[in-house]
Coordinates of N, CA and C in Angstrom, one line a residue:
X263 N 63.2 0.1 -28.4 CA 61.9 -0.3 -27.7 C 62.0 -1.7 -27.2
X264 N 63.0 -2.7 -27.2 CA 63.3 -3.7 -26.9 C 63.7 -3.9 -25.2
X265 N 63.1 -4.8 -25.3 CA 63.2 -4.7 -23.1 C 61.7 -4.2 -22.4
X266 N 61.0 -3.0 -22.5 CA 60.0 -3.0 -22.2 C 59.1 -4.0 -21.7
X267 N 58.7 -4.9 -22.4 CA 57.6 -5.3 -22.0 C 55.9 -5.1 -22.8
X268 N 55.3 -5.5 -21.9 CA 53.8 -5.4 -22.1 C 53.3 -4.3 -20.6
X269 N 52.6 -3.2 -20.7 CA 52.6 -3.0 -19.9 C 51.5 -3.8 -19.0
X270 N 51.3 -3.9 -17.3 CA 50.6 -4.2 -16.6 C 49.6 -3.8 -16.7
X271 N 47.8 -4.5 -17.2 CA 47.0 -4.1 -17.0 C 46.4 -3.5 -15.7
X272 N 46.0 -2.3 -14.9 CA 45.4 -2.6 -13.9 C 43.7 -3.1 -13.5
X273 N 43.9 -3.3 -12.6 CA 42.5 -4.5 -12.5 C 41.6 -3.8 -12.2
X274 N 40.4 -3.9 -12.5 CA 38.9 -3.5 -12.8 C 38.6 -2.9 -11.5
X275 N 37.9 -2.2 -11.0 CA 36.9 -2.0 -9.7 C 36.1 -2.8 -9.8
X276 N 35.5 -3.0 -8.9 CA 34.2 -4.2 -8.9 C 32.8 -2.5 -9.0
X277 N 32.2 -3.1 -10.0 CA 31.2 -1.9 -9.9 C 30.1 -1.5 -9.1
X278 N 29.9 -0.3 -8.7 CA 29.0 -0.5 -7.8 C 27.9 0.5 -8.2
X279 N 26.8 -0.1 -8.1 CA 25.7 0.7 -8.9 C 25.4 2.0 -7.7
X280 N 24.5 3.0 -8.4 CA 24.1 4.2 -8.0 C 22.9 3.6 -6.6
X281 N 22.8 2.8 -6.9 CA 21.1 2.2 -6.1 C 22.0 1.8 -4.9
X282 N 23.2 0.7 -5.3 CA 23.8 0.2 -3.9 C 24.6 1.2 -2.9
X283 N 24.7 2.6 -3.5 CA 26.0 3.4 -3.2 C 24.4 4.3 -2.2
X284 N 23.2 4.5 -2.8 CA 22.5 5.1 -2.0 C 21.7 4.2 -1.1
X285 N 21.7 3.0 -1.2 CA 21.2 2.0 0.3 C 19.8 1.9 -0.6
X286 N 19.2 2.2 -1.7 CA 18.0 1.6 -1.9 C 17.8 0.5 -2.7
X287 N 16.5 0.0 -3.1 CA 16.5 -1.0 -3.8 C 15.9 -0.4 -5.3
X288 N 15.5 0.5 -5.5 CA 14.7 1.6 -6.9 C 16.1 1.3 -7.7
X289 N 15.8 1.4 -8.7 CA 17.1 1.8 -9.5 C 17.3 2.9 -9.9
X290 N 18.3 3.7 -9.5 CA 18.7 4.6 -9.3 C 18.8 5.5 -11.3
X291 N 19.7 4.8 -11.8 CA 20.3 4.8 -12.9 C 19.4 5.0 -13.7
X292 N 18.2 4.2 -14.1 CA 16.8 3.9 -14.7 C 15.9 5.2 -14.6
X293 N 15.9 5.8 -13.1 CA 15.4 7.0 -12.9 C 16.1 8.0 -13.7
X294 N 17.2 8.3 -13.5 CA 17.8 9.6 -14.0 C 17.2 9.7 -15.3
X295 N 17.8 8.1 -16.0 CA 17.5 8.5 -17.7 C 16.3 8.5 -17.7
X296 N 15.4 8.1 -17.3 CA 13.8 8.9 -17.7 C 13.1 10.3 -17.1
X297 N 14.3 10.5 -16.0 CA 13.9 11.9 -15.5 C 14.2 13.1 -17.4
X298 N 15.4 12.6 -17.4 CA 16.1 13.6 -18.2 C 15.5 13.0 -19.5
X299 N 15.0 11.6 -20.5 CA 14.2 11.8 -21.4 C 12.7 12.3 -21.3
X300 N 12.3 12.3 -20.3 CA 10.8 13.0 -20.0 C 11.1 14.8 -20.3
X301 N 11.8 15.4 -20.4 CA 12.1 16.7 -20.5 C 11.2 17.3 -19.5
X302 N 11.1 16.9 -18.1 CA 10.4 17.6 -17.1 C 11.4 18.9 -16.9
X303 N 12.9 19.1 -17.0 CA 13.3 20.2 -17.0 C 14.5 20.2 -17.9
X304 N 15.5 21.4 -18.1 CA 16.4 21.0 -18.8 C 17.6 20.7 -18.2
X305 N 17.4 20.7 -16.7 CA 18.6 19.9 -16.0 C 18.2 19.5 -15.1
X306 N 18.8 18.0 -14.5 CA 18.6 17.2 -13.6 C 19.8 16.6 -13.3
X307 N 19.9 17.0 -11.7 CA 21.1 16.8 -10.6 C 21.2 15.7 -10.4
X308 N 22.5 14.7 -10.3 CA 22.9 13.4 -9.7 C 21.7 12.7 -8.6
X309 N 21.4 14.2 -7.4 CA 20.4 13.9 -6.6 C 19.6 13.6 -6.4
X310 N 18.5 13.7 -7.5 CA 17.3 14.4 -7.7 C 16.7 12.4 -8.0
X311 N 17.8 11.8 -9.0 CA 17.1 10.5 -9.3 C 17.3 9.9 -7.5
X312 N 18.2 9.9 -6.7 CA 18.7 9.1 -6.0 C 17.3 9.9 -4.9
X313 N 17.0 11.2 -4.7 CA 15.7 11.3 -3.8 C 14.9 10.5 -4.2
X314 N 14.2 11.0 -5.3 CA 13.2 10.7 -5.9 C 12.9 8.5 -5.8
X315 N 13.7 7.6 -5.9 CA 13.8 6.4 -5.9 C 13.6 5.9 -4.9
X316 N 14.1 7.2 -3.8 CA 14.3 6.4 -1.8 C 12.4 7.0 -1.9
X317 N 11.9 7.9 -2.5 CA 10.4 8.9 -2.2 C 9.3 7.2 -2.6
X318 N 9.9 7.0 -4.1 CA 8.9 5.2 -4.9 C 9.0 4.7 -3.9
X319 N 10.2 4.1 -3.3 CA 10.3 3.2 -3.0 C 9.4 3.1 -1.4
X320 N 9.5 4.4 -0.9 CA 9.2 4.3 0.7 C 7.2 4.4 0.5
X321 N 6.6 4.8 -0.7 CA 5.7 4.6 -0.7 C 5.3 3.2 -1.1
X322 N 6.2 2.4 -1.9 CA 5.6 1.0 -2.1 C 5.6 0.1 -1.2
X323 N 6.7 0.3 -0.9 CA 6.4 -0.4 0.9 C 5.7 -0.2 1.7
X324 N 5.0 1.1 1.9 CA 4.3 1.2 2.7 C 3.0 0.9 2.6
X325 N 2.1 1.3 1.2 CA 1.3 0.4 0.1 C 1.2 -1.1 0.3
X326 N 2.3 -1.7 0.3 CA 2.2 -3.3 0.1 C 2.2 -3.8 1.6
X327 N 2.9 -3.2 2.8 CA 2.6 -2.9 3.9 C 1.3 -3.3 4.3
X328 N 0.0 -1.9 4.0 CA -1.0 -2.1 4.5 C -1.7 -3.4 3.9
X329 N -1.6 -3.3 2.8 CA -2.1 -4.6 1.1 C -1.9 -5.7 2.1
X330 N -0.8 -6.1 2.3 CA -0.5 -7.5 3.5 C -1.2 -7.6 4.2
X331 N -1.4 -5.9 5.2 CA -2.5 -6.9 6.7 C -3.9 -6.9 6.0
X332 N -4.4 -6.2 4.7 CA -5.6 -6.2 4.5 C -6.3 -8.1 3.7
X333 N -4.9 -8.4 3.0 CA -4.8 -9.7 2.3 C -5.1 -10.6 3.9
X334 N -4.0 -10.5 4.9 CA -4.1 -11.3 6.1 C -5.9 -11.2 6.8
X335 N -6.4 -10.0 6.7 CA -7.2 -9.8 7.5 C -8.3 -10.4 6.7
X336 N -8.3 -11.0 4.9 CA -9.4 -11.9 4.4 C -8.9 -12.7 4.2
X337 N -7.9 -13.6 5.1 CA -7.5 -14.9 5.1 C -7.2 -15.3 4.0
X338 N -6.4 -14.4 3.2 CA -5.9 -14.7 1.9 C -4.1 -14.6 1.6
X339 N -3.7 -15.5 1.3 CA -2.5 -15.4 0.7 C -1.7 -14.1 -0.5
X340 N -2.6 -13.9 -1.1 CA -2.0 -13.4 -2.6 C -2.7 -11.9 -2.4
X341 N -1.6 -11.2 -2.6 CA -2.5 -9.1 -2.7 C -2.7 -9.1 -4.1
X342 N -4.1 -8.8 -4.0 CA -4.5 -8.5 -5.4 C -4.9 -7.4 -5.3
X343 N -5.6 -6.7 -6.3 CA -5.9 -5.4 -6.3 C -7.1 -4.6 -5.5
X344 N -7.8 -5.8 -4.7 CA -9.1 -5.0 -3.9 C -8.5 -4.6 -3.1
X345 N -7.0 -6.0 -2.1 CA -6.6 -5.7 -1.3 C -6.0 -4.5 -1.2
X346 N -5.0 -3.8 -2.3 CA -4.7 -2.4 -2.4 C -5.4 -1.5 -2.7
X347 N -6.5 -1.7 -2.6 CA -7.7 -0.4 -2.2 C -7.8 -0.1 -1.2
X348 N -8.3 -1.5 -0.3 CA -8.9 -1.5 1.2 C -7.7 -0.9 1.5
X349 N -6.2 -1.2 1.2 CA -5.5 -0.4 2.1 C -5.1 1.1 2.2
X350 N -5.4 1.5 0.6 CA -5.0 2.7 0.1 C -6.3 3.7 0.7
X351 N -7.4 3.1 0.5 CA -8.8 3.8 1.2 C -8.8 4.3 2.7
X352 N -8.1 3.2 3.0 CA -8.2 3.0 5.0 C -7.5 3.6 5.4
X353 N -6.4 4.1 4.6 CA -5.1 5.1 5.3 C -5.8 6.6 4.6
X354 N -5.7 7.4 6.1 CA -6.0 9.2 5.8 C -5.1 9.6 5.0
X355 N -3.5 9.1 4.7 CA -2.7 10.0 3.8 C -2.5 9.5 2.8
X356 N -3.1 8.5 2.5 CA -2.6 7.5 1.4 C -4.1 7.9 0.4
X357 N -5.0 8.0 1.2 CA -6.3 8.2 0.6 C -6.3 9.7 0.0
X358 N -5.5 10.8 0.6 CA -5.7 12.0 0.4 C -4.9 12.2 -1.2
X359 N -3.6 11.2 -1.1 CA -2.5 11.2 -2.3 C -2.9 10.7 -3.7
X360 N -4.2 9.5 -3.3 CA -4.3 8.9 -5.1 C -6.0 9.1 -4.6
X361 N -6.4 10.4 -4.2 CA -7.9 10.6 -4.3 C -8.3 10.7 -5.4
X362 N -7.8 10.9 -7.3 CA -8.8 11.1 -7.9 C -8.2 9.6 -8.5
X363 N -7.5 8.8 -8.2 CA -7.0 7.2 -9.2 C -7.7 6.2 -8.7
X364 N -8.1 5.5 -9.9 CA -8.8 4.3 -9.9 C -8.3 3.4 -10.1
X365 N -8.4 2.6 -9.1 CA -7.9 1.1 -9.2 C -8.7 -0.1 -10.1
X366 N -7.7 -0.5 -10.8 CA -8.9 -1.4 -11.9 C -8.9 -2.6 -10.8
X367 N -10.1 -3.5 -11.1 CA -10.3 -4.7 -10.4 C -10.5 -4.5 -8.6
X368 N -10.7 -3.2 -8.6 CA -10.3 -2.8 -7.0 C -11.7 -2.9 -5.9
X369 N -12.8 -2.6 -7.0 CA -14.2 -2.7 -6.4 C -14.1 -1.2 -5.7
X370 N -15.5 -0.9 -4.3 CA -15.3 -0.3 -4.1 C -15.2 -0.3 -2.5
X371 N -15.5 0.7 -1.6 CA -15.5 0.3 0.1 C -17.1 0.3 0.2
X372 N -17.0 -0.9 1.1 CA -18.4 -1.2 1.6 C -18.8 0.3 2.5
X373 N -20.1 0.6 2.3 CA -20.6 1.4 3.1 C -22.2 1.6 2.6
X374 N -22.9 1.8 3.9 CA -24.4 1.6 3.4 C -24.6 3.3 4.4
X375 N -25.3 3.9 3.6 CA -25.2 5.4 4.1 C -26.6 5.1 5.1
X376 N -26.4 6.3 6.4 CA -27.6 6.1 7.8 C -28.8 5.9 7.0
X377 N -29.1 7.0 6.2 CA -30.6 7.3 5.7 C -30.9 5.8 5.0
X378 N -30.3 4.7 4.4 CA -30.5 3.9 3.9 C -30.9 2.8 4.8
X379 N -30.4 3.0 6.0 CA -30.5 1.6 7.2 C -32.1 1.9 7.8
X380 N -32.8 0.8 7.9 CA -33.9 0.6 8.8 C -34.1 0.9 9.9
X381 N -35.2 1.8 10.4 CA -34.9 2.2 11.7 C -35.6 0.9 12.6
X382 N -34.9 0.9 14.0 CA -35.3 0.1 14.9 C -36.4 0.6 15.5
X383 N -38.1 -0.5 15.1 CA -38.9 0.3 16.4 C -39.0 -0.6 17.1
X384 N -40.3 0.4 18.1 CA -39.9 -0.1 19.3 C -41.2 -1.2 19.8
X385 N -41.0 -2.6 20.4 CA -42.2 -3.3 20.3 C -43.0 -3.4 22.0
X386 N -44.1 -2.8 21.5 CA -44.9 -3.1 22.3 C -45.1 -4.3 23.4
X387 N -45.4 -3.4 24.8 CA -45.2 -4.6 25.3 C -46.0 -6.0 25.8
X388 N -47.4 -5.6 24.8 CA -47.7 -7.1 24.7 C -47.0 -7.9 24.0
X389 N -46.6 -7.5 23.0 CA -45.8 -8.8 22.0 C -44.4 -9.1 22.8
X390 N -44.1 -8.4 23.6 CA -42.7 -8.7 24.6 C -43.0 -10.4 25.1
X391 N -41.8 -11.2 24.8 CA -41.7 -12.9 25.5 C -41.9 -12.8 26.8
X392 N -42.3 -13.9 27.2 CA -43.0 -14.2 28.4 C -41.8 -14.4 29.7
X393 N -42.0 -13.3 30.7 CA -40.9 -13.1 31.4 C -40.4 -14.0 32.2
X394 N -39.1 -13.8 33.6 CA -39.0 -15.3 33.8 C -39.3 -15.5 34.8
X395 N -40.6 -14.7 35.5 CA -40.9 -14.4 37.0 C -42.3 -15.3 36.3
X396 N -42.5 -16.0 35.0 CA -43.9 -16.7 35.0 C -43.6 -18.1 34.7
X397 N -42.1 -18.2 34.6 CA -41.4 -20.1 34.2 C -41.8 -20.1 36.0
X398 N -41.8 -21.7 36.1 CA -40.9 -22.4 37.1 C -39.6 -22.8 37.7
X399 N -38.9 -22.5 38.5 CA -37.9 -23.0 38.7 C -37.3 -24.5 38.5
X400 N -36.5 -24.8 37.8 CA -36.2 -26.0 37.7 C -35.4 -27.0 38.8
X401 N -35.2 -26.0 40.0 CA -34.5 -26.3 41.0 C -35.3 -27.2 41.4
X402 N -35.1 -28.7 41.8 CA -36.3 -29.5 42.7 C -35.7 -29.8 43.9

């Protein structure tokens, strides 16, 4: 056995996670194992985490998306939670998806229903201001 040696270790791969191999930012890995400890089925495909993470992820963007111009549009810095209402409300498909969730801290959308608003009447035209065919011209 003399002469041999030690054999050459070979050197590591640099690792590359499931999240960086599918282009997203979700973690990939995190998903699987909660898919498969939730026992939603009794098998779950390599794929299924890697859809499912690009599906979170393109809705939080799009979420925090609207949240931004709604934070911009009250001259505010910081999205807090009203602001992800007003945006989650104001979008038709976003509104149709978490129609029965409640946002804590979120308030609600302003709206004052027709029957509630005052009607405009109409004023008589004696009480009408004095027209401009009865001033004088200032022109001298």
């Amino acid at each position: 056995m003399s002469g041999r040696g030690k054999k050459a270790v070979p050197k590591a791969k640099p690792q590359i996670t499931r999240s960086t191999r599918a282009g997203i930012t979700f973690p990939v890995g995190r998903i699987h194992r909660l898919l498969r400890k939730g026992h939603y089925a009794k098998r779950i495909g390599s794929g299924a985490a890697v859809y499912f993470g690009a599906v979170l992820e393109y809705l939080c963007a799009e979420i925090l998306e609207l949240a931004g111009n709604a934070c911009r549009d009250n001259k505010k810095h910081r999205i807090s939670p009203r602001h992800i209402l007003l945006a989650v409300k104001n979008d038709e498909e976003l509104n149709k998806l978490l129609a029965g969730v409640t946002i804590s801290e979120g308030g609600v959308i302003p709206n004052i229903h027709a029957s509630l608003v005052p009607k405009k009447t109409k004023v008589p035209k004696d009480i009408l201001p004095i027209s401009a065919e009865d001033f004088q011209s200032q022109e001298f």
